[in-house]
mmCIF file with all atom_site columns, C-alpha atoms in Angstrom:
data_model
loop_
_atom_site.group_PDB
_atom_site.id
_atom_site.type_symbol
_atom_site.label_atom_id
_atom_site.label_alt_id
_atom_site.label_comp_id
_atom_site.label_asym_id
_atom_site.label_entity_id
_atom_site.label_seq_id
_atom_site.pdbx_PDB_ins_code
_atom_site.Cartn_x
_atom_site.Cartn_y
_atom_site.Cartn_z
_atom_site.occupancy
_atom_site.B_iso_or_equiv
_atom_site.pdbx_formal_charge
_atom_site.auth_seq_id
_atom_site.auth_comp_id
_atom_site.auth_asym_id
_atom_site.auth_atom_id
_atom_site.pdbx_PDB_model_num
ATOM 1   C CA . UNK H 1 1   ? 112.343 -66.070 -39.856 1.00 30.00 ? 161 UNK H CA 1
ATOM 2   C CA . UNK H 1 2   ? 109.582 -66.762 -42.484 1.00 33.00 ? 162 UNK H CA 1
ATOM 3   C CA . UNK H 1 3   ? 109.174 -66.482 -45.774 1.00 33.00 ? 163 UNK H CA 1
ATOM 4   C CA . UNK H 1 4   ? 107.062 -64.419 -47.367 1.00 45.00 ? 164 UNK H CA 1
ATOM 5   C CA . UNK H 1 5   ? 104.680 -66.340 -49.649 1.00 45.00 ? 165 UNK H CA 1
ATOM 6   C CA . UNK H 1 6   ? 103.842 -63.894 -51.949 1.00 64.00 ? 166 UNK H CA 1
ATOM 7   C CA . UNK H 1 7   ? 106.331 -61.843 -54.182 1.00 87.00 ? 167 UNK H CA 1
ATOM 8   C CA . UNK H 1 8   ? 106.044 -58.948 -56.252 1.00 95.00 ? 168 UNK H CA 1
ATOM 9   C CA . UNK H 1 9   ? 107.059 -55.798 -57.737 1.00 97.00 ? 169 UNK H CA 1
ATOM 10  C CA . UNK H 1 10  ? 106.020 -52.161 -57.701 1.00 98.00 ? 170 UNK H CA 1
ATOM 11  C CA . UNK H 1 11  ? 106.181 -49.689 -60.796 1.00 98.00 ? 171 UNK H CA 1
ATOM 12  C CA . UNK H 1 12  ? 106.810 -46.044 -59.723 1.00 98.00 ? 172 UNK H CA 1
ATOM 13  C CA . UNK H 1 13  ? 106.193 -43.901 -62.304 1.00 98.00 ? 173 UNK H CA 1
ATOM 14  C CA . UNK H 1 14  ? 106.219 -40.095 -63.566 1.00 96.00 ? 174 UNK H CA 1
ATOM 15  C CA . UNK H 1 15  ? 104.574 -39.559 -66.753 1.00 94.00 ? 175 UNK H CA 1
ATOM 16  C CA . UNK H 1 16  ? 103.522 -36.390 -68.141 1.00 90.00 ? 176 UNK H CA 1
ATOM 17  C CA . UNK H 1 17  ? 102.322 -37.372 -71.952 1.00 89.00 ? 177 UNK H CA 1
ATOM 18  C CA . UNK H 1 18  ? 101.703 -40.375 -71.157 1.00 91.00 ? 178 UNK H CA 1
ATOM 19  C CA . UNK H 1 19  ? 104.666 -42.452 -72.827 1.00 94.00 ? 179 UNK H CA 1
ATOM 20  C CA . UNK H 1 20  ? 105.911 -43.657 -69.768 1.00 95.00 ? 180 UNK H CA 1
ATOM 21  C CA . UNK H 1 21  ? 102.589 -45.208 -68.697 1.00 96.00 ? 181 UNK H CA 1
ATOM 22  C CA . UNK H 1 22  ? 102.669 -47.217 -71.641 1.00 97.00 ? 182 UNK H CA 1
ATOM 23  C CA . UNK H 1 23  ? 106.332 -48.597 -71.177 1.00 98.00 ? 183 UNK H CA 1
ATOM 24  C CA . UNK H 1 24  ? 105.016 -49.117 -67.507 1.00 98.00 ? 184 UNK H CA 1
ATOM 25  C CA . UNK H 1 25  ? 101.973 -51.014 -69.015 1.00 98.00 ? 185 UNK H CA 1
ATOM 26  C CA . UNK H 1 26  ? 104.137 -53.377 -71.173 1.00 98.00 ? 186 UNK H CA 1
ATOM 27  C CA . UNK H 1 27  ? 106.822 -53.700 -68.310 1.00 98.00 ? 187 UNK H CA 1
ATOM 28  C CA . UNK H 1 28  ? 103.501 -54.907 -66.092 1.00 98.00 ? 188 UNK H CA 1
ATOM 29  C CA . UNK H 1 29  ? 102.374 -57.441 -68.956 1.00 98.00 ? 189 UNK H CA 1
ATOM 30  C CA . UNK H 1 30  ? 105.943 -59.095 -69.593 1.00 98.00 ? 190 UNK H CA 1
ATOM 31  C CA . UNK H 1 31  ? 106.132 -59.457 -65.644 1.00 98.00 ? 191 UNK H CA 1
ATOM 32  C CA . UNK H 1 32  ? 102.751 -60.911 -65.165 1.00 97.00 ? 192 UNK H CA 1
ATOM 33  C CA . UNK H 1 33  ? 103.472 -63.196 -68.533 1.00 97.00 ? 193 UNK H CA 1
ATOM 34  C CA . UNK H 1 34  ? 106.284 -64.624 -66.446 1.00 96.00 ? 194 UNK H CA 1
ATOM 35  C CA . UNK H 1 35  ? 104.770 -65.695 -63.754 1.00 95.00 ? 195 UNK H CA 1
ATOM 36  C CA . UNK H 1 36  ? 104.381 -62.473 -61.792 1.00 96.00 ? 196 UNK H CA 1
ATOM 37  C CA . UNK H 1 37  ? 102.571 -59.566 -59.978 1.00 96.00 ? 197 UNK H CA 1
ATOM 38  C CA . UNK H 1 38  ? 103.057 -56.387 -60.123 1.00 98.00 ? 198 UNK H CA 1
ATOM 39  C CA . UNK H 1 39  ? 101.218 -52.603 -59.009 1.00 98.00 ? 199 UNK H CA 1
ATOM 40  C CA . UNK H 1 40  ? 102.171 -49.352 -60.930 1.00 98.00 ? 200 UNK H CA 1
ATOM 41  C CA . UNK H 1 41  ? 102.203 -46.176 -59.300 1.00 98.00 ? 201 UNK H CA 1
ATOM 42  C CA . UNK H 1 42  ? 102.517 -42.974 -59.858 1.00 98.00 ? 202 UNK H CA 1
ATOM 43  C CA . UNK H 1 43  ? 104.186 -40.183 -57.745 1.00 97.00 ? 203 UNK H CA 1
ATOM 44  C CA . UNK H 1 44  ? 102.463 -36.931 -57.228 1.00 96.00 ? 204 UNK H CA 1
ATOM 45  C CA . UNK H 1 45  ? 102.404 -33.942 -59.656 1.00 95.00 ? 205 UNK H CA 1
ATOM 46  C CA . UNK H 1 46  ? 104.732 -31.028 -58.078 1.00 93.00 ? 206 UNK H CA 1
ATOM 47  C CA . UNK H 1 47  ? 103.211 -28.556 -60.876 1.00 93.00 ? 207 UNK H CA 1
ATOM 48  C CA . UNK H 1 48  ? 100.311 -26.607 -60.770 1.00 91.00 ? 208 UNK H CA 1
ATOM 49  C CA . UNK H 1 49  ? 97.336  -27.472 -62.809 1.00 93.00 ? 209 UNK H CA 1
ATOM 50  C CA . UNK H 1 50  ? 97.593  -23.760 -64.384 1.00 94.00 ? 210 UNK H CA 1
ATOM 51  C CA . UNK H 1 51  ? 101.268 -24.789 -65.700 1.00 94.00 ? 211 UNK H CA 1
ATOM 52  C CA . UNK H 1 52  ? 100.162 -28.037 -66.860 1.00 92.00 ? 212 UNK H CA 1
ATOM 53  C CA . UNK H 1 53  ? 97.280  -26.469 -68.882 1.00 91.00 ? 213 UNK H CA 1
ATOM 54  C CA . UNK H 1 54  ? 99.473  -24.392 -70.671 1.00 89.00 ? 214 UNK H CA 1
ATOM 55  C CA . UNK H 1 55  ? 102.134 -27.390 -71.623 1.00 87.00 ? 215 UNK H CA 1
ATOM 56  C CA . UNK H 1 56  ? 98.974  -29.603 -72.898 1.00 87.00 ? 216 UNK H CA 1
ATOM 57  C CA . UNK H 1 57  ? 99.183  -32.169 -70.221 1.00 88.00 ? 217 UNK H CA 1
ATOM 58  C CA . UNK H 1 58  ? 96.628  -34.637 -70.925 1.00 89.00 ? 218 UNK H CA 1
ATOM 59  C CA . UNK H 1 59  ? 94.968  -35.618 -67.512 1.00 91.00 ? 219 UNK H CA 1
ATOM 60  C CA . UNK H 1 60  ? 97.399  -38.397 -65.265 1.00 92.00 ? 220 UNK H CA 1
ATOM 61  C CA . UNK H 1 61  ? 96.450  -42.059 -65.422 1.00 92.00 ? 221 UNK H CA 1
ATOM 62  C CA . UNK H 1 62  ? 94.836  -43.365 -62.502 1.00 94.00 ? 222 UNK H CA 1
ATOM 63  C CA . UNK H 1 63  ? 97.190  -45.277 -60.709 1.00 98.00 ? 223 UNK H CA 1
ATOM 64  C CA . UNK H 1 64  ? 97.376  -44.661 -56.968 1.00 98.00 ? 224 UNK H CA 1
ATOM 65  C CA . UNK H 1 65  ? 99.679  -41.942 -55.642 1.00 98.00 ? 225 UNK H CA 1
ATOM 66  C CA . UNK H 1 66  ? 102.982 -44.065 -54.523 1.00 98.00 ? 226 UNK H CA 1
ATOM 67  C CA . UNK H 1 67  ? 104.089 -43.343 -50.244 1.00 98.00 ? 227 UNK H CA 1
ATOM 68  C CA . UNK H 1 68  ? 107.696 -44.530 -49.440 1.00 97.00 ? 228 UNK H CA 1
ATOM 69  C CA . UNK H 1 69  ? 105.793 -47.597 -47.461 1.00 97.00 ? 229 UNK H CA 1
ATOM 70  C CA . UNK H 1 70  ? 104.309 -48.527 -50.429 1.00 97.00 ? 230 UNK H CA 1
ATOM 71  C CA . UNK H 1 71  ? 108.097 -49.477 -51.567 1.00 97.00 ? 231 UNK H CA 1
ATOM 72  C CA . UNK H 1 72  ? 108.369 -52.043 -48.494 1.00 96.00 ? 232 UNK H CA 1
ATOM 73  C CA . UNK H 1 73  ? 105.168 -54.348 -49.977 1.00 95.00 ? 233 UNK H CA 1
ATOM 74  C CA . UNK H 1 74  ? 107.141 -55.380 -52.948 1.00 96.00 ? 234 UNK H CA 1
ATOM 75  C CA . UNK H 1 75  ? 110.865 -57.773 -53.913 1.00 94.00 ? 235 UNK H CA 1
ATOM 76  C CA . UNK H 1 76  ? 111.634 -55.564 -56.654 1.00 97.00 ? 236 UNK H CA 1
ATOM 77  C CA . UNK H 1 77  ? 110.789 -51.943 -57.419 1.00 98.00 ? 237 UNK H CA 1
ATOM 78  C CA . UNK H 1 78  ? 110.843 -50.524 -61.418 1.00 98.00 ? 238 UNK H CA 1
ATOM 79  C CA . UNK H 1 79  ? 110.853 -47.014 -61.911 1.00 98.00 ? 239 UNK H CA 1
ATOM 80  C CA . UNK H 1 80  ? 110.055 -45.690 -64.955 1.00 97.00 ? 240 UNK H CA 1
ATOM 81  C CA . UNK H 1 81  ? 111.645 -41.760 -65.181 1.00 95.00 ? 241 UNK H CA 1
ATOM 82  C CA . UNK H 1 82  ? 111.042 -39.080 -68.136 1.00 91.00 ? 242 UNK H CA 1
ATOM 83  C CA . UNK H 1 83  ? 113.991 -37.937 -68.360 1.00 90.00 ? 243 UNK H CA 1
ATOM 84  C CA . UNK H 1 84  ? 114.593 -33.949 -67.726 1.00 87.00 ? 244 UNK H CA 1
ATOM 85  C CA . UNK H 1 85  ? 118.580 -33.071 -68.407 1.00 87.00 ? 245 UNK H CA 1
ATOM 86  C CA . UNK H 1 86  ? 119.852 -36.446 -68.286 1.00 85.00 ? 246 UNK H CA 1
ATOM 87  C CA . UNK H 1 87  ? 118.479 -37.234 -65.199 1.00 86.00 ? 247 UNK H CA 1
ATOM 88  C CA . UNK H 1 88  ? 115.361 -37.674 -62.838 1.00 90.00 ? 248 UNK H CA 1
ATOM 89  C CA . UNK H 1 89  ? 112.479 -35.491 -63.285 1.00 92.00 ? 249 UNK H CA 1
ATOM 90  C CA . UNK H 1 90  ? 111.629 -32.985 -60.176 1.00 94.00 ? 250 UNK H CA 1
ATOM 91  C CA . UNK H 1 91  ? 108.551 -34.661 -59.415 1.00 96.00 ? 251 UNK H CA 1
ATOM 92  C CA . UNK H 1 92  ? 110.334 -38.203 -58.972 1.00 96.00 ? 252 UNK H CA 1
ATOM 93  C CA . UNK H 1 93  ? 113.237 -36.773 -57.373 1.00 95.00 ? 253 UNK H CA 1
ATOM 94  C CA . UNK H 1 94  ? 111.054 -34.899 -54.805 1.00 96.00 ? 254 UNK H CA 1
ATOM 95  C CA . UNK H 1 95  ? 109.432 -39.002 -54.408 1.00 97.00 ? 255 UNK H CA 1
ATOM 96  C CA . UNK H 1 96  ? 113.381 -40.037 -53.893 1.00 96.00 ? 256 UNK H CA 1
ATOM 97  C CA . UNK H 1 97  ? 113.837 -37.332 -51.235 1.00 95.00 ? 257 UNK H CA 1
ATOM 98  C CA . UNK H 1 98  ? 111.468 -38.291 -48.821 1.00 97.00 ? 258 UNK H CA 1
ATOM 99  C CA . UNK H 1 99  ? 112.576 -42.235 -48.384 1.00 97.00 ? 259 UNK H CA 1
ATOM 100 C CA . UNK H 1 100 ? 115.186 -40.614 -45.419 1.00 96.00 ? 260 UNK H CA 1
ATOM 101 C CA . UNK H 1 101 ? 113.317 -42.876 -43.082 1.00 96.00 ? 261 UNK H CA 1
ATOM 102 C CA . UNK H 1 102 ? 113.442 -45.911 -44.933 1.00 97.00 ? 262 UNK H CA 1
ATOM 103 C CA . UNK H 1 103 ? 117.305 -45.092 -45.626 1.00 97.00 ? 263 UNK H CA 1
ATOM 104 C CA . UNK H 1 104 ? 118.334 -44.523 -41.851 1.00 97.00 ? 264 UNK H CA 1
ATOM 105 C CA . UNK H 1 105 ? 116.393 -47.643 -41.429 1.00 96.00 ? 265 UNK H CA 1
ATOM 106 C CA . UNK H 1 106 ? 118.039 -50.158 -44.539 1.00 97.00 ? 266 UNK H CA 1
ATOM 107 C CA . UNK H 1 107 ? 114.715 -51.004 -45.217 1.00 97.00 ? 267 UNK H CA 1
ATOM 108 C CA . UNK H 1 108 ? 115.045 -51.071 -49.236 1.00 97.00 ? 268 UNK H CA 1
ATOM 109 C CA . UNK H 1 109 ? 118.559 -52.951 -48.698 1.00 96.00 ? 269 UNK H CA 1
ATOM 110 C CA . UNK H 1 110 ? 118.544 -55.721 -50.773 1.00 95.00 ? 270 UNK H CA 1
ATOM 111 C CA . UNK H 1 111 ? 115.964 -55.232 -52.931 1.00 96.00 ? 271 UNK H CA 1
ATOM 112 C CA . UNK H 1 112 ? 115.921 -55.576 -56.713 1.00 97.00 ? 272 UNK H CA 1
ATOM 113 C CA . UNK H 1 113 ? 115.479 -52.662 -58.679 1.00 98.00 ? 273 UNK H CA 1
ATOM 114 C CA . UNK H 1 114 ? 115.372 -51.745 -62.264 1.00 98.00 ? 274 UNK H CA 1
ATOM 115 C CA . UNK H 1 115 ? 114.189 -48.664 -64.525 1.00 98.00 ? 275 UNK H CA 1
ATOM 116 C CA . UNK H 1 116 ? 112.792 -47.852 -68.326 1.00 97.00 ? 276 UNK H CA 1
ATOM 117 C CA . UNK H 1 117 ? 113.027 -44.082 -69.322 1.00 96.00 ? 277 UNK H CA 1
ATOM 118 C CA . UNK H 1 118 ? 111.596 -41.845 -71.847 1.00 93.00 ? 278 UNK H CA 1
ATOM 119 C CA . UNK H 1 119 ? 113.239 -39.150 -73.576 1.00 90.00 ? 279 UNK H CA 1
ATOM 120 C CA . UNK H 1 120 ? 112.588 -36.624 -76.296 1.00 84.00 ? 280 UNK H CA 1
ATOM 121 C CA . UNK H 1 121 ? 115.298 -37.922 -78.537 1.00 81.00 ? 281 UNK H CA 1
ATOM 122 C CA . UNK H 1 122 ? 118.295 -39.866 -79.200 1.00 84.00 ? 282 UNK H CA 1
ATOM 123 C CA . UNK H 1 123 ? 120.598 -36.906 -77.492 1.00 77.00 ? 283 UNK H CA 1
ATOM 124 C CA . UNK H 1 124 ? 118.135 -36.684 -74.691 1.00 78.00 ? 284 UNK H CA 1
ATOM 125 C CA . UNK H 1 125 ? 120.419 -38.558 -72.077 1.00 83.00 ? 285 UNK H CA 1
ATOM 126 C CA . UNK H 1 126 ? 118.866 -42.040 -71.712 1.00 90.00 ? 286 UNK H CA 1
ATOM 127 C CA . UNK H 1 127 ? 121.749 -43.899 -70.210 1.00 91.00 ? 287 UNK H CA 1
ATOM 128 C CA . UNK H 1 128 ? 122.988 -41.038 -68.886 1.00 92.00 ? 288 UNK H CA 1
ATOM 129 C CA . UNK H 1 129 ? 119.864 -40.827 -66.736 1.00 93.00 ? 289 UNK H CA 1
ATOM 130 C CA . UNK H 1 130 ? 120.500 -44.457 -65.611 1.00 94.00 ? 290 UNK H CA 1
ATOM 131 C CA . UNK H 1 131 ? 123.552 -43.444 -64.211 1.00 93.00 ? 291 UNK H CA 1
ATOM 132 C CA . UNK H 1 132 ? 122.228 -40.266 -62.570 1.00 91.00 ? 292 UNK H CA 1
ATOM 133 C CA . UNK H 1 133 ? 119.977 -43.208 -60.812 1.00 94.00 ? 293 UNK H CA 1
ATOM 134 C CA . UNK H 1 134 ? 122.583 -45.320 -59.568 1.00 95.00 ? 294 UNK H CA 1
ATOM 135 C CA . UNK H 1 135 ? 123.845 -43.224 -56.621 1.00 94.00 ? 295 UNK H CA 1
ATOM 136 C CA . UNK H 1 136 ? 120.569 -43.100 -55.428 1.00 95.00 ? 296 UNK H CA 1
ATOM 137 C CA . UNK H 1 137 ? 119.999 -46.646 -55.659 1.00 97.00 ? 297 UNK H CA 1
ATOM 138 C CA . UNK H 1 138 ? 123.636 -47.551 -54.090 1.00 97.00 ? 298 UNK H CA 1
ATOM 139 C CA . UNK H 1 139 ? 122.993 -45.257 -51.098 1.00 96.00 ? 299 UNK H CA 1
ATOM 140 C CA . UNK H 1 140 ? 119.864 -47.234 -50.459 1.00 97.00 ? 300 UNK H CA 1
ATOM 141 C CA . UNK H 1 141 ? 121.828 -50.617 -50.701 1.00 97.00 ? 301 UNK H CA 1
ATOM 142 C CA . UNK H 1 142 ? 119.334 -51.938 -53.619 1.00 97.00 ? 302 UNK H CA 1
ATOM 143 C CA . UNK H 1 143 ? 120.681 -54.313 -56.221 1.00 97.00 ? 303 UNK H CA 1
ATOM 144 C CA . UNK H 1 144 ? 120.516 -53.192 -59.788 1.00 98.00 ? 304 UNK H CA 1
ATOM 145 C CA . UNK H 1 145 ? 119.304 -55.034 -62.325 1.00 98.00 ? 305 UNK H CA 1
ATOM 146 C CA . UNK H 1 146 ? 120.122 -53.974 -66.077 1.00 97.00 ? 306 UNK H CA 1
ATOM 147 C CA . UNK H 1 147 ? 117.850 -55.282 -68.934 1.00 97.00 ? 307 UNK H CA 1
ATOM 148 C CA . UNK H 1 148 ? 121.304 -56.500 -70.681 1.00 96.00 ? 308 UNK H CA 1
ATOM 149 C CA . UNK H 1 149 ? 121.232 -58.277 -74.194 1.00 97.00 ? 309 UNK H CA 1
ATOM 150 C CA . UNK H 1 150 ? 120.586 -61.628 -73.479 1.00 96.00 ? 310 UNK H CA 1
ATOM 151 C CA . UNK H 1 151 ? 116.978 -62.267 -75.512 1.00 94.00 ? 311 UNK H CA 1
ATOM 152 C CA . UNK H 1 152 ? 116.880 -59.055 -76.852 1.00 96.00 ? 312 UNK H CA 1
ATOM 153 C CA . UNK H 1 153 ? 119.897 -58.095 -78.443 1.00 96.00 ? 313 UNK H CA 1
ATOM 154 C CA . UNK H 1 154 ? 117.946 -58.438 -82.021 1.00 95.00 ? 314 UNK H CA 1
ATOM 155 C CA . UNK H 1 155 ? 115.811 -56.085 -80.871 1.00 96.00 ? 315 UNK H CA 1
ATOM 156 C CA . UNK H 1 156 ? 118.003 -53.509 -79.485 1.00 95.00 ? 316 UNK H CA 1
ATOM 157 C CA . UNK H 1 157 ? 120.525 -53.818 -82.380 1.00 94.00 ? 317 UNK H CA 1
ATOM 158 C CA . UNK H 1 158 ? 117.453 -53.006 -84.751 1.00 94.00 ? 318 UNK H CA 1
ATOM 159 C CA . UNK H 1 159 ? 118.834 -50.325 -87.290 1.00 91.00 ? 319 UNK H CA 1
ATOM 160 C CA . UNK H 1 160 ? 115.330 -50.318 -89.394 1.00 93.00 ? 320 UNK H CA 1
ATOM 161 C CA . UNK H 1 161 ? 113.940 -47.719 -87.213 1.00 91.00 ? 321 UNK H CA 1
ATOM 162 C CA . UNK H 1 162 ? 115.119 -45.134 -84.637 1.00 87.00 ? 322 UNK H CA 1
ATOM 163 C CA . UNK H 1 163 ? 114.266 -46.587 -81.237 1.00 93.00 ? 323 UNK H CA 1
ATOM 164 C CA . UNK H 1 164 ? 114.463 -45.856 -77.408 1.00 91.00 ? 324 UNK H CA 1
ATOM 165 C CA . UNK H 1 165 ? 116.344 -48.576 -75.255 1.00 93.00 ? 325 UNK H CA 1
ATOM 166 C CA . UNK H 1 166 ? 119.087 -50.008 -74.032 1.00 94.00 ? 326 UNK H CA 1
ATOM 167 C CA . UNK H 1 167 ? 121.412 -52.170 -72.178 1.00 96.00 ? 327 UNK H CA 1
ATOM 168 C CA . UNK H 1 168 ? 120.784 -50.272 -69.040 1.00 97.00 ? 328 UNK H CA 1
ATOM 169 C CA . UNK H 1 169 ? 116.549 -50.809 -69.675 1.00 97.00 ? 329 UNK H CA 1
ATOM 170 C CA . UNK H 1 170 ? 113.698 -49.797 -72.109 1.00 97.00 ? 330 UNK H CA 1
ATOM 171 C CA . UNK H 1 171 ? 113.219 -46.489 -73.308 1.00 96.00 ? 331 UNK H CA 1
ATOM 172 C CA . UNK H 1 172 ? 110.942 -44.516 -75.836 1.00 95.00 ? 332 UNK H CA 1
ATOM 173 C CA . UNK H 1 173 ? 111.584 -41.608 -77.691 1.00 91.00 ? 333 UNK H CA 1
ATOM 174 C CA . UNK H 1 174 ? 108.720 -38.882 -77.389 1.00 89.00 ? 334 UNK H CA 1
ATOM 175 C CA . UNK H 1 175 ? 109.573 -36.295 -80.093 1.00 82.00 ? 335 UNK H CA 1
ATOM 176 C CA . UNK H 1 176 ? 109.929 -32.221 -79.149 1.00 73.00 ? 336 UNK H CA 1
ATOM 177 C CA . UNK H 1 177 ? 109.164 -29.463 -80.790 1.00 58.00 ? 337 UNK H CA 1
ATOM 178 C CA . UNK H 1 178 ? 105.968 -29.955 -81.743 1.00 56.00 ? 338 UNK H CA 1
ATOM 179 C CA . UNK H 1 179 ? 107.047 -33.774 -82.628 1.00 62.00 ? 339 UNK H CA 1
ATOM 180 C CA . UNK H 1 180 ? 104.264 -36.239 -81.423 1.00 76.00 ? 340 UNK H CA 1
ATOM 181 C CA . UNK H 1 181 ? 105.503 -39.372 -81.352 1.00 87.00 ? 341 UNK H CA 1
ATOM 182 C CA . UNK H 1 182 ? 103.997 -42.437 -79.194 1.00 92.00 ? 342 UNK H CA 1
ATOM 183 C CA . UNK H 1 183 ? 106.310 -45.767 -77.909 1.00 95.00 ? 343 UNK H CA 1
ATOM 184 C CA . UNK H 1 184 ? 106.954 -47.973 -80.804 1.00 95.00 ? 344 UNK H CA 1
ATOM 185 C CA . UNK H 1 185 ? 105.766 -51.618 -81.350 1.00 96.00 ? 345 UNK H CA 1
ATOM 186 C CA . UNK H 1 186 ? 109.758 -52.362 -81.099 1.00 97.00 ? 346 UNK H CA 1
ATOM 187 C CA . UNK H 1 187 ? 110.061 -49.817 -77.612 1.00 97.00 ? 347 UNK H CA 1
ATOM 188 C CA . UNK H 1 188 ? 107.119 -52.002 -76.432 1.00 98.00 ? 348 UNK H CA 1
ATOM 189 C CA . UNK H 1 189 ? 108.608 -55.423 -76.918 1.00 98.00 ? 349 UNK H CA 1
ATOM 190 C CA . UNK H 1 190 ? 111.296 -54.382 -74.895 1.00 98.00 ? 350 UNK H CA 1
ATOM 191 C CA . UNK H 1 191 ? 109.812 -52.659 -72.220 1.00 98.00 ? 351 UNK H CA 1
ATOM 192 C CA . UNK H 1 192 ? 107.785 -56.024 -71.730 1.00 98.00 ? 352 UNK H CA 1
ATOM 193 C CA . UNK H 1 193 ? 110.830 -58.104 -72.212 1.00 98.00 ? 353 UNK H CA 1
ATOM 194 C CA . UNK H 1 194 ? 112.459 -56.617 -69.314 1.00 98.00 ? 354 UNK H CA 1
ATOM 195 C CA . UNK H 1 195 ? 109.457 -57.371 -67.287 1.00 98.00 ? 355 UNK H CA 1
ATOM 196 C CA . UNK H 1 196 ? 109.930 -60.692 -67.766 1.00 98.00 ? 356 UNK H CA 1
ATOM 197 C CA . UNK H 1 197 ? 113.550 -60.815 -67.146 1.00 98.00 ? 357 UNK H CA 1
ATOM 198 C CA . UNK H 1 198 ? 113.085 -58.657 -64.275 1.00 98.00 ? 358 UNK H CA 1
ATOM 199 C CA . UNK H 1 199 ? 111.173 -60.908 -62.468 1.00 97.00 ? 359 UNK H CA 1
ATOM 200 C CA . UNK H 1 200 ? 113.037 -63.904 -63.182 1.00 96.00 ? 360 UNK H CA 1
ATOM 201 C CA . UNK H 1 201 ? 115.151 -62.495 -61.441 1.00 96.00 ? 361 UNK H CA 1
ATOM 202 C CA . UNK H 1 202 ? 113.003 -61.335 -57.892 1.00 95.00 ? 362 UNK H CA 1
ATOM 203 C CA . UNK H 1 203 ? 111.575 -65.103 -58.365 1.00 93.00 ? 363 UNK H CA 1
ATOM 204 C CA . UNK H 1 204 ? 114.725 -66.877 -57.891 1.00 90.00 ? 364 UNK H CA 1
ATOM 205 C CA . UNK H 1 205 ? 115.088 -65.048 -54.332 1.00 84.00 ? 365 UNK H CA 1
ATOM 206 C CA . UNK H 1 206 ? 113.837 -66.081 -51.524 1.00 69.00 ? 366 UNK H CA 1
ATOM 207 C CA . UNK H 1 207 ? 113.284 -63.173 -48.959 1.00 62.00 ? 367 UNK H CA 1
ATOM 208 C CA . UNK H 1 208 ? 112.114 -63.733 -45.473 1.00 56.00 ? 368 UNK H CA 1
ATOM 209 C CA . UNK H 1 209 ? 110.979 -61.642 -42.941 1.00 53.00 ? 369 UNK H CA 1
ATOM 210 C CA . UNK H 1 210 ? 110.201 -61.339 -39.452 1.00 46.00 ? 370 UNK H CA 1
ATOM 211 C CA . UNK H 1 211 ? 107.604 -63.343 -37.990 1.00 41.00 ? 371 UNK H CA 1
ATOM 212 C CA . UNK H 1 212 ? 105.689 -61.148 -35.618 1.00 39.00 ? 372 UNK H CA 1
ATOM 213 C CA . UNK H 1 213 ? 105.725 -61.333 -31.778 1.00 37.00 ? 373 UNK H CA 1
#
């Protein structure tokens, strides 16, 4: 066995608005303040560009379109999910559907993974979408790894302004009904702070692999 000298962690995103490419840009910064590296991806858009014209999708970011492969470069995997009834959004789902292969094969056993979430409001399911994500993440044998309160319980605990976030990882609220709202300065913090804890946590693991034949 050797080990693999260079460790990292891949952001999978869906965003539609935009709000989770921000919490996926501050998740990158905290991880790359600690020490880190880290790619964010995007999975691809399952609706038409007619649909998306009429629900004033602003053009996607340009991140590179994740394949389930793309999972097997990296320690640690964040996914950042805007949430759709309390739970993963089509477009990531369809993502989650097509790792059979790397299922029947354990190939994401073992691997750290975490999540931040946007929603359109406090009632919009936040944790509740975290636990939609666990089965998925316990049939694939990864290890989960919660943002918790330790170093950011002042920030989470915040009662001067309605906030996304929680125990289970960062979140932003993104308004609804004509609401525009963009992640707070507060949202931010945290989504960057669990960066940083998240790869404390893929940096105190040593993972080997295979030397080749």
């Amino acid at each position: 066995m050797a080990t693999r000298a260079g460790q990292s962690v891949g952001i999978v995103i869906y965003s539609m608005y935009g709000h989770i490419a921000q919490l996926a840009e501050a998740e990158k910064a905290g991880i790359e303040k600690a020490g880190g590296s880290a790619t964010i991806y995007q999975v691809a858009e399952t609706l038409p560009e007619e649909v998306l014209q009429k629900m004033y999708a602003p053009p996607k970011p340009d991140y590179p379109i994740v394949k389930p492969t793309d999972l097997l470069k990296h320690d640690g995997i964040l996914f950042g999910v805007a949430t759709r009834y309390a739970g993963w959004p089509a477009q990531l789902k369809t993502f989650i559907d097509s790792l059979g292969q790397l299922w029947m094969k354990g190939a994401l056993s073992g691997k750290f993974v975490g999540a931040f979430v946007s929603s359109a409001g406090p009632g919009g399911g936040q944790e509740s979408t975290f636990y939609s994500m666990l089965s998925t993440f316990t049939h694939q044998g990864m290890i989960f790894v919660p943002l918790g309160y330790a170093g950011v319980n002042h920030l989470l605990s915040n009662f001067d302004e309605v906030h996304g976030g929680s125990p289970w990882g960062a979140g932003t609220f993104a308004g609804g009904a004509g609401v525009v709202r963009q992640p707070s300065k507060l949202e931010l913090e945290i989504a960057e702070i669990q960066g940083q804890k998240f790869w404390q946590v893929v940096a105190r693991t040593q993972f080997a692999v295979e030397e080749s034949e």
